[in-house]
Amino acid sequence: MSATKKIRWGVLSTAKIGREKVLPGIQGSETGIVAAIASRGLERAQEVAGQLGIEKAYGSYEDLLADPDIDAIYNPLPNHMHVPLTLQAAAAGKHVLCEKPIALNAEEARQLLSRSDDRLIAEAFMVRAHPQWIRAREIVRSEQLGELKAIQAFFSYFNDDPGNIRNNAEIGGGALLDIGCYTMLAGRYFFDAEPQRVVSLIDRDPEFGTDRITSAMLDFGQGRQLNFTVSTQLTAYQRLQLVGTKKRLELVIPFNAPLGGEVSLRLDDGSLLGGQSAETETFAPCNQYSEMADVFGRAILGEEGLPYGVEDAIQNMAILDALFKSAESGGWVSVG
């Protein structure tokens, strides 16, 4: 594919995250355009296509996948449909950016290894493309924090709607798969390492059966620890602290960086309590979904390698599996 040609994206479903965040992000990217969208009903697809200025609308996912003009697929379907539709898209010759979590478990995710090697598949963790995460890791690697030993994360929102898919345990609902994947990922990203063992505590909703509050500790070896709590039934809040032997780094809005708004990092040597000694680094407004689309787009165009592919996504699921297993067993579980 020529680097002068824009990637033509097709979108499976009219899901809210696609309509409000990822599709506008792709449309604002340097490498791609949203050329088609599909829904289970043609009328709904046409409605959203009209709202977002998308050229083609399809009344089935299969019809979109059969379109020879589509280069890449964005898959924001419910969690239990991620692997089946991603495999169908890859078999149809499309590259696929799939929403997180990429599967319900690692065993299912390993099915993605069967795709053709020339079809790229990646998990849609937009945070890894945001300048604040990239800059934060640069600070960690520069050893300004000293030795990074502790990461603390919290991510929550309140949603007790029985009709919401996030509250359906059978199709992958619950806090750990929905947002715990982000807090877990922070450990892998900033430690530049894999957890050796994990332990977790889960409180499940008695009606939904989903994990509504999950807390965990991940042991990365050499004294490095990630601690996090995630919840679907607490007031909305998020934080991410990277604490080293010399300084502490705080990502103020780490996961849902506001589109069109500034974000900042706070670097603190602890000389004054209450964060009064912190130095703030502010980032200009940025669309992390556009950045993510361009990372994937440049890999498709052959301009850069794909930094995180199928194997990375499988590892994410293996860690999440271990966290669920730990809650069931009540003890530490090794991550192999």
Coordinates of N, CA and C in Angstrom, one line a residue, residues 29 60 119 157 180 205 237 290:
S29 N -7.4 11.6 12.0 CA -6.1 11.0 11.9 C -5.4 11.5 10.6
S60 N -25.4 -5.5 7.4 CA -24.8 -6.7 8.1 C -23.3 -6.6 8.1
R119 N -1.8 -10.1 8.0 CA -2.9 -9.3 8.5 C -2.6 -8.8 9.9
Y157 N -16.3 4.1 37.9 CA -17.5 4.8 37.5 C -18.7 4.1 38.1
G180 N -10.2 -2.6 34.4 CA -9.0 -3.2 35.1 C -7.9 -3.5 34.1
D205 N -21.6 -8.2 42.1 CA -23.0 -7.8 42.3 C -23.9 -9.0 42.4
Y237 N -13.9 8.3 39.2 CA -12.6 8.8 39.7 C -11.5 7.9 39.0
S290 N -7.1 9.5 17.7 CA -6.4 9.8 16.4 C -5.0 9.3 16.4

